[in-house]
XYZ file of C-alpha atoms in Angstrom:
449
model
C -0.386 -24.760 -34.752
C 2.453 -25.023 -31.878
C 4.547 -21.377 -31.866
C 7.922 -20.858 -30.105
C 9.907 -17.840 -28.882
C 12.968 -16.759 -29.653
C 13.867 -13.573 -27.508
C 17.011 -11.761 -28.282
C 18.731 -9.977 -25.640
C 22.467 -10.417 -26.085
C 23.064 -6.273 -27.092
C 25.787 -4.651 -24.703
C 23.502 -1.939 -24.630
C 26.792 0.255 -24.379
C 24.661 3.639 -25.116
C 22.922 3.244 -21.725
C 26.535 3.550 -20.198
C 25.478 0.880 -17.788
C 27.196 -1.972 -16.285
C 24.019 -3.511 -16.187
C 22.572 -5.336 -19.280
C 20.478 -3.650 -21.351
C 17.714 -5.945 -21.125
C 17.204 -5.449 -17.547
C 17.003 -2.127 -17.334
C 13.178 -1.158 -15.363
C 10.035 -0.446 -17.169
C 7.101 -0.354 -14.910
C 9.202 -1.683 -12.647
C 10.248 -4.714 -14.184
C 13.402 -5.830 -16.692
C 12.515 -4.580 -20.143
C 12.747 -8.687 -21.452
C 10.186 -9.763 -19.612
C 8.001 -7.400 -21.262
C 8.556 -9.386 -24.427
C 8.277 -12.546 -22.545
C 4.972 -11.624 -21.003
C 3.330 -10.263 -24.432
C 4.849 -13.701 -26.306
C 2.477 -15.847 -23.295
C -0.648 -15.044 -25.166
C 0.223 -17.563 -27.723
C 1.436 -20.298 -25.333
C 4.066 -20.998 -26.916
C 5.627 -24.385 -26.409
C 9.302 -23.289 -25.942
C 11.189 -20.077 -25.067
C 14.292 -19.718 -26.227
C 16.055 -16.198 -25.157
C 19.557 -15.395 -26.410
C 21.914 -13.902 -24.074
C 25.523 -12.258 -24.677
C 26.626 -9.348 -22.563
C 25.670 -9.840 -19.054
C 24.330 -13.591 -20.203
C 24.141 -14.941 -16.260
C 22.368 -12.191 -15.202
C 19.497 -12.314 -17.571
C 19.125 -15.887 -17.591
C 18.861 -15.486 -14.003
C 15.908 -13.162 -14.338
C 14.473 -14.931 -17.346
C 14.489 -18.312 -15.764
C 13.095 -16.802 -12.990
C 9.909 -15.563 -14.742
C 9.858 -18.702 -16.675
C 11.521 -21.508 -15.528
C 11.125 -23.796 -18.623
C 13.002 -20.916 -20.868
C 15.770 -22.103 -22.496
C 18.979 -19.807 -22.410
C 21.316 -19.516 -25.170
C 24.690 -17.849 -25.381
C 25.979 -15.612 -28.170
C 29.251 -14.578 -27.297
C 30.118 -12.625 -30.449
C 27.283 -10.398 -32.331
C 27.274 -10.447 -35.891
C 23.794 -9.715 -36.391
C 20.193 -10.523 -35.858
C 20.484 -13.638 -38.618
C 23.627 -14.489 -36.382
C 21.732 -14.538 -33.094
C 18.343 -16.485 -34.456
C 20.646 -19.232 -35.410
C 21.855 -19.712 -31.883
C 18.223 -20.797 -31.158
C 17.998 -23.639 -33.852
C 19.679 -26.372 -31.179
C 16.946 -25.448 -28.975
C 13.902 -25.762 -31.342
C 15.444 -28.867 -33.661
C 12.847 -31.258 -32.474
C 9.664 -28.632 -32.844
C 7.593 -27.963 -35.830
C 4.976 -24.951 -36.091
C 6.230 -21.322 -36.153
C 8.430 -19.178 -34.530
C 8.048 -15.755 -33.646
C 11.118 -13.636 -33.025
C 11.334 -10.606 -30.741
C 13.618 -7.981 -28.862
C 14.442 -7.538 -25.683
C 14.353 -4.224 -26.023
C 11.256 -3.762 -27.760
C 8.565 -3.820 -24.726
C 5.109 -2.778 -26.367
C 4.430 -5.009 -28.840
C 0.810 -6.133 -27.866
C -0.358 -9.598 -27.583
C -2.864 -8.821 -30.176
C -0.167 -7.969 -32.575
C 1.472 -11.220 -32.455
C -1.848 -12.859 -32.864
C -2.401 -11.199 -35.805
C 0.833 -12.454 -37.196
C 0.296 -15.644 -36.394
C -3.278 -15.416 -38.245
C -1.760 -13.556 -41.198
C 1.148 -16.965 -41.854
C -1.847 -18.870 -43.248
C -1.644 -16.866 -46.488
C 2.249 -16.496 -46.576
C 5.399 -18.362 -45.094
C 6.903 -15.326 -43.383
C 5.288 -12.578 -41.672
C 7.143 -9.473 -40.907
C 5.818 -6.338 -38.414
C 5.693 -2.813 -40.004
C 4.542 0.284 -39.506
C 4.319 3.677 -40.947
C 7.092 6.199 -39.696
C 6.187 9.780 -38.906
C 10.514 10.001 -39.394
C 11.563 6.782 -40.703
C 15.250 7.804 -40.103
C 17.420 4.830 -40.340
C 14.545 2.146 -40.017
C 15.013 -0.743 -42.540
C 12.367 -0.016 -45.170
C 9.922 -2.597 -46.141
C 9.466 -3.256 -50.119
C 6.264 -4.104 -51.269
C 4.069 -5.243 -54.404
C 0.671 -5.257 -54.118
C 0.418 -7.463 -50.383
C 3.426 -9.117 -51.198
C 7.194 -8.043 -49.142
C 9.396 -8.724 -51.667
C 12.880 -7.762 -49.940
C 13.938 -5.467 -46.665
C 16.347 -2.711 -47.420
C 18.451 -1.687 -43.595
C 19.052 1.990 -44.357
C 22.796 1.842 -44.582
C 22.292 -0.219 -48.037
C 18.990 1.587 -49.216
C 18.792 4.250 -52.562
C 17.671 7.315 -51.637
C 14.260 6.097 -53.597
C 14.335 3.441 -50.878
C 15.038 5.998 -48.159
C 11.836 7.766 -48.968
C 9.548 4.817 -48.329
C 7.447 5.617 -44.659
C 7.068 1.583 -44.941
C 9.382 0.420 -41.713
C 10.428 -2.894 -40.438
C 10.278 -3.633 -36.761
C 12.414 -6.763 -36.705
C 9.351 -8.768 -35.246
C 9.372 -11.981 -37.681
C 6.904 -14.876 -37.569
C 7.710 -18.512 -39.667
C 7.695 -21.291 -40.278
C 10.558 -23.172 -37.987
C 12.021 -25.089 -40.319
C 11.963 -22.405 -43.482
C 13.343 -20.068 -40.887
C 16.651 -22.280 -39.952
C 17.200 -22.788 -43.695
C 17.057 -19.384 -45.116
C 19.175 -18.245 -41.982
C 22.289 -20.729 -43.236
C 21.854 -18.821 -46.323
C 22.293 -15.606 -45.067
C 25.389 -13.533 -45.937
C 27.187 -10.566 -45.161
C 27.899 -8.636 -47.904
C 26.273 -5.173 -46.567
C 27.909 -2.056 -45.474
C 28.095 -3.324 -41.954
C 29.322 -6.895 -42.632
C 26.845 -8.358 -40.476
C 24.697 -11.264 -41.075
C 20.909 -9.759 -41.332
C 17.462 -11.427 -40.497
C 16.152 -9.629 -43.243
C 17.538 -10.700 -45.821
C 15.865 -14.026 -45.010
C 12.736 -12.275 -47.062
C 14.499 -11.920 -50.435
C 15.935 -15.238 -50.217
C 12.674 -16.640 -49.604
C 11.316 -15.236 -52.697
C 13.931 -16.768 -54.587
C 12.703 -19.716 -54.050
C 8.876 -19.608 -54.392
C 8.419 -18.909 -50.946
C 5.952 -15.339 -49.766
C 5.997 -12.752 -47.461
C 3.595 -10.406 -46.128
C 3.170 -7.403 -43.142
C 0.950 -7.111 -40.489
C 1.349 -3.685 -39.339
C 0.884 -1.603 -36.252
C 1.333 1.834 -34.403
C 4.902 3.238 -34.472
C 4.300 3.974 -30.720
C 4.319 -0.156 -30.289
C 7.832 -0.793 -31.850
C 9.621 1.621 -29.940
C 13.215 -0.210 -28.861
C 15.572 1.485 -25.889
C 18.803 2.101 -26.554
C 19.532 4.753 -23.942
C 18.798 6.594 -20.910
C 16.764 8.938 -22.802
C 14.612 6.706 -24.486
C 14.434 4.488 -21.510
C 12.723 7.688 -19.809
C 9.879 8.473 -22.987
C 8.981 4.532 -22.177
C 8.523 4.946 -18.681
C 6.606 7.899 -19.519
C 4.341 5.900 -22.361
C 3.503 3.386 -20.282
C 2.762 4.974 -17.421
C 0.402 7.090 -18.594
C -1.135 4.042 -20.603
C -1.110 2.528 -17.313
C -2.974 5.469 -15.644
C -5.665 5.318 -18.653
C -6.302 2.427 -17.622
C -7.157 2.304 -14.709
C -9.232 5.245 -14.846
C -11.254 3.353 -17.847
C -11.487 0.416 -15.315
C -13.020 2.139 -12.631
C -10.337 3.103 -10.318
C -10.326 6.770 -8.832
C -6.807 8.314 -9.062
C -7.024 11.721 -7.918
C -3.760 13.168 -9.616
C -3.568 10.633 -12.331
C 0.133 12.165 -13.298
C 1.375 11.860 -9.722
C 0.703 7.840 -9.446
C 3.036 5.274 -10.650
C 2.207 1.183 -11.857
C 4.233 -1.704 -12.471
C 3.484 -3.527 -15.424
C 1.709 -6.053 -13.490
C -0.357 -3.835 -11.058
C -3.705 -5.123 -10.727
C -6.392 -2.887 -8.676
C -9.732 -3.369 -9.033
C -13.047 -0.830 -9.515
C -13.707 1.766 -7.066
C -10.655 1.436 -5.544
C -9.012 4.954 -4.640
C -5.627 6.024 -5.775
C -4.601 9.441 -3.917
C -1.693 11.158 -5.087
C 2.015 10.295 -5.041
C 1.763 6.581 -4.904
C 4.068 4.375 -6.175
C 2.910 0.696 -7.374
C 6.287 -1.806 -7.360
C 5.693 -5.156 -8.481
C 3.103 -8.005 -7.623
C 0.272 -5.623 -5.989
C -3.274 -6.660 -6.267
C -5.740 -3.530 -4.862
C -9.349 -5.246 -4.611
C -12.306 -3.327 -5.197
C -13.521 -0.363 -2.397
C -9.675 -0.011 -0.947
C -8.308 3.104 -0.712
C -4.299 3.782 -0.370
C -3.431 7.199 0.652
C -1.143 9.918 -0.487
C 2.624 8.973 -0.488
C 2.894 5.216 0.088
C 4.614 2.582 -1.600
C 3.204 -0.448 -1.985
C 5.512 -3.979 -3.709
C 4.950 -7.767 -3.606
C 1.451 -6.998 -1.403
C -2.421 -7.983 -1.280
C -4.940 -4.915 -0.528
C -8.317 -6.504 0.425
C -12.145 -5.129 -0.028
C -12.491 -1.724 1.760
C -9.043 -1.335 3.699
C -7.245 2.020 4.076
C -3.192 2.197 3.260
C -1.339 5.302 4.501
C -0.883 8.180 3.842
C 2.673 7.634 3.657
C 2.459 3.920 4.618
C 4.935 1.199 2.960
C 3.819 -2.473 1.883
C 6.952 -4.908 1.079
C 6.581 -8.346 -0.208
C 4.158 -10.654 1.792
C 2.457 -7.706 2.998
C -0.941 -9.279 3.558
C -4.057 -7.073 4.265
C -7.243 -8.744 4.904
C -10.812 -6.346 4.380
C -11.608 -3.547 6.354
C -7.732 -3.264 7.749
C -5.858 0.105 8.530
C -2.770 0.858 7.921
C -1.560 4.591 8.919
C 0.917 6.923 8.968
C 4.269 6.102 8.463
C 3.703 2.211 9.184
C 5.683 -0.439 7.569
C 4.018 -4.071 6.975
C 6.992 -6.875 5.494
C 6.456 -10.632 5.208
C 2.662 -9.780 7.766
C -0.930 -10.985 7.381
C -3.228 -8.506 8.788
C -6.687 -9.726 9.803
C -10.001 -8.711 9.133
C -10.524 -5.635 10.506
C -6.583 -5.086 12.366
C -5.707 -1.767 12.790
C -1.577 -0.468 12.909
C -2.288 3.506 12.640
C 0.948 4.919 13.379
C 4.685 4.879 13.488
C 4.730 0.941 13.382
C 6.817 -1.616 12.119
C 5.372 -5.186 11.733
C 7.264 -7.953 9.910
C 7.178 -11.627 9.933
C 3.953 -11.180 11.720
C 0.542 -12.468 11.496
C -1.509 -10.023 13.573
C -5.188 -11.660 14.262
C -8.443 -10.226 13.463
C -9.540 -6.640 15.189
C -6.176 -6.646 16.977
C -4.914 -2.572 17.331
C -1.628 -2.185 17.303
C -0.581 1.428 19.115
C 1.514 3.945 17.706
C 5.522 2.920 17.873
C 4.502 -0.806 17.517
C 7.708 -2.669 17.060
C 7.753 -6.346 16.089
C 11.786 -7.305 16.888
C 12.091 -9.896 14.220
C 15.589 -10.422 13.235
C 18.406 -11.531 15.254
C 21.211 -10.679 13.483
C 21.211 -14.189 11.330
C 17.441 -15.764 11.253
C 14.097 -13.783 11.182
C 11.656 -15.043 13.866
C 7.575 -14.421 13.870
C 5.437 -12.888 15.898
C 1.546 -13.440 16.518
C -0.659 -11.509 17.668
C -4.051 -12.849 18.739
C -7.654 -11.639 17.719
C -8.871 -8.382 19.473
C -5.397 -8.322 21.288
C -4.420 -4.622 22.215
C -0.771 -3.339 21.889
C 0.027 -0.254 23.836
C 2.056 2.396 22.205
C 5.915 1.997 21.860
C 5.530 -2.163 22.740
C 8.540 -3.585 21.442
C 7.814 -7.120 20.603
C 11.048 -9.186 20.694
C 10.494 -12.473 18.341
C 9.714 -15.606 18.294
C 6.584 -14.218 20.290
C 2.888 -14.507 20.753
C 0.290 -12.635 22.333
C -2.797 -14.259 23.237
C -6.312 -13.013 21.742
C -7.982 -10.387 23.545
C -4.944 -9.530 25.216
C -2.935 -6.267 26.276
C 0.379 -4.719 26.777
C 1.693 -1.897 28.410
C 2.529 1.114 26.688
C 6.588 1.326 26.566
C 6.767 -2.703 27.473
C 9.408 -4.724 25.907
C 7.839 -8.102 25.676
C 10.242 -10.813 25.492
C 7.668 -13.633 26.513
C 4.452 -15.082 25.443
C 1.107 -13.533 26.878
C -1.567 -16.188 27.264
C -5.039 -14.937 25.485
C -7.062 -12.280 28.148
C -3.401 -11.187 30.196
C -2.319 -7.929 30.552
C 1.892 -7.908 30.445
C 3.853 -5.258 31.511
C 7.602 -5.581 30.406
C 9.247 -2.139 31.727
C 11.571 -0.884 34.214
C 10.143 0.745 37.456
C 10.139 4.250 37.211
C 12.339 6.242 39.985
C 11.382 9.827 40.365
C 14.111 12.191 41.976
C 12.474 15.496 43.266
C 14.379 18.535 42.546
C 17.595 16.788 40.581
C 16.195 17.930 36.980
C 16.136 21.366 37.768
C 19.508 20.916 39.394
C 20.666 19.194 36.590
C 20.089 21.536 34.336
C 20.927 24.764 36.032
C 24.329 22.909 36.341
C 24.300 22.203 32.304
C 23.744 25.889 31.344
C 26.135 27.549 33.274
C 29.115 25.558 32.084
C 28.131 25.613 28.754
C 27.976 29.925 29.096
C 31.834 29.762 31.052
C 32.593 28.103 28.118
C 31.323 30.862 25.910
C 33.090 33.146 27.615
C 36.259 31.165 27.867
């Protein structure tokens, strides 16, 4: 059976006190919505649909970015989840199968979950996500009979019978398309809030012969963001789900608390972690790397058995083939390193691609940007960089190569030369001395002045 998504994300998120959408704020280092678009994936669904309000051109941006198919909706005025769903129908008129709705702001439900759901609509027409509250505070509360969800009660309409159920809805539904679209038009607002409710699409379904059911799941999964607070307990749930992880998978982290993932982080087994390292997105780690204490790694590919840092930074199209060093308060951006390349200290190398064995001494500058265009440098296998080379782009140094320490190199080098790009050295015997003596006796007049 084909599924489709509907995502909502149009809350102004005004309890974050943000000008930024709620939607977008970082969790493991990526906009909360694409955590729901990335857990939706596993049922390849034929069409996205995410509806936008507050902030609408900046998350379509980022949505359409992750998924450029996604179809973005606009829902200028909120009256309510019913209200928002039905912004979607346009978008999903020519479908059949299911749809599953989710939050934007809701970033653990598990892939599983939603399979579940989906397995759980061949015994009823709508399937709605619960789970039992340790506080169920102003949840809506989920009625049942037997296996059967008869209605959803929101809190602000409940009895206080009602109140007492631990029975919770997460506002995760799964139906059938068309069923869906026909019990929304039918939704109404006569509630304490005056707003048009997806749950009341449940009693009107049993009205007329139609059945609901729950799937349920941990509490800890349905947990939405609202504010700054709550944004924090996420980060700190799934990092240290992250951090479980990876020590189940084989990875040595040796202060687990100190190390930080993005949702996508991928490092493989007996890979080394040390501590205070921070993983942005789009990182890959193979197997037998190790990154050192204090770097930050984003957007960059750590091959078999190389060493990163300590206190070394990776930025996107960082590129490190196996057996490669990077030390010491080095910077790699936009740079393939090649088997067995070595950049140990106090280097910057950007827009590079630095050939096979080549050592690159410490103060290694590659001079890529000229105000408007980056230009590349290359840097030839076994080539040898003396310390404090400044490498002034578009450039290329020939394999097996050398350069002066303190040489500007503003030329090419052909493969085997040694270049030497620095000003003759004129020594003046005696003026230092001079120099200074002259130096510290007006600085004491003017003390005493």
């Amino acid at each position: 059976m084909m599924v489709s998504l509907v995502i909502l994300a149009a809350g102004q998120g005004s309890r974050m006190q943000s000008d930024l959408p709620k939607v977008l704020h970082p969790l493991g280092a990526v906009p909360l919505v694409l955590h729901a678009m990335r857990a939706g994936r596993a049922l390849d669904p034929e069409r996205v649909v995410v509806v936008v309000g507050h902030g609408g051109d900046a998350v379509a941006q980022v949505v359409t970015a992750e998924d450029e198919a996604a179809i973005v909706v606009r829902q200028d005025t909120q009256l309510g989840t019913a209200h928002a769903v039905g912004h979607a129908r346009d978008a999903l008129a020519r479908l059949s199968g299911d749809v599953v709705v989710l939050y934007g702001d809701t970033p653990f439900i598990r892939s599983e979950t939603l399979e579940a759901m989906i397995a759980a609509r061949k015994t009823h027409d709508i399937v709605v996500l619960g789970f039992e509250a340790a506080d169920p505070g102003r949840y809506g509360r989920l009625i049942v009979e037997g296996d059967t969800l008869t209605r959803i009660v929101e809190f602000k309409d409940a009895t206080e019978a009602e109140r007492a159920i631990t029975l919770c809805n997460s506002g995760v539904i799964c139906a059938d398309r068309a069923a869906l679209f026909d019990l929304i038009a039918q939704v109404g607002n006569d509630n304490a809030a005056g707003e048009y409710y997806l749950t009341d699409i449940v009693a009107l379904a049993a009205t007329q012969g139609l059945s609901a059911g729950v799937v349920t799941c941990p509490e800890a999964e349905t947990m939405g963001i609202n504010t700054r607070s709550e944004l924090a307990q996420a980060e700190a749930v799934f990092q240290a789900h992250a951090r479980a992880q990876a020590l189940e998978n084989g990875v040595t982290l040796f202060a687990p608390e100190t190390v930080y993932f993005a949702q996508d982080t991928f490092i493989g087994r007996g890979a080394v972690v040390e501590q205070f390292v921070v993983f942005g997105p789009d990182v890959t780690v193979e197997s037998g790397a190790t990154i050192r204490a204090f770097s930050h790694l984003e957007g960059a590919h750590v091959s078999r058995g190389a060493v990163v840092g300590p206190y070394a930074r990776l930025r996107p199209g960082a590129e490190l083939a196996e057996d490669v060093r990077v030390g010491n308060f080095v910077e790699i951006k936009n740079a393939e390193l090649g088997e067995g390349a070595k950049v140990n200290h106090l280097s910057y190398v950007g827009d590079a691609t630095i050939g096979a064995r080549a050592n690159l001494g410490a103060g290694t500058v590659t001079c890529n940007y000229d105000g408007v265009f980056k230009h590349r440098t290359d840097i030839g296998e076994g080539a040898f960089i003396g310390s404090s080379t400044m490498l002034v782009a578009p450039v290329r140094v020939g394999a097996d190569a050398l350069t002066g320490s303190g040489s500007v190199i503003t030329s090419d080098v052909p493969d085997g030369a040694l270049a030497l790009g620095r000003a003759r050295q004129d020594t003046k015997p005696g003026l230092g001395k001079r120099l200074m003596d002259r130096l510290r006796a007006a600085k004491a007049a003017k003390a005493k002045g």
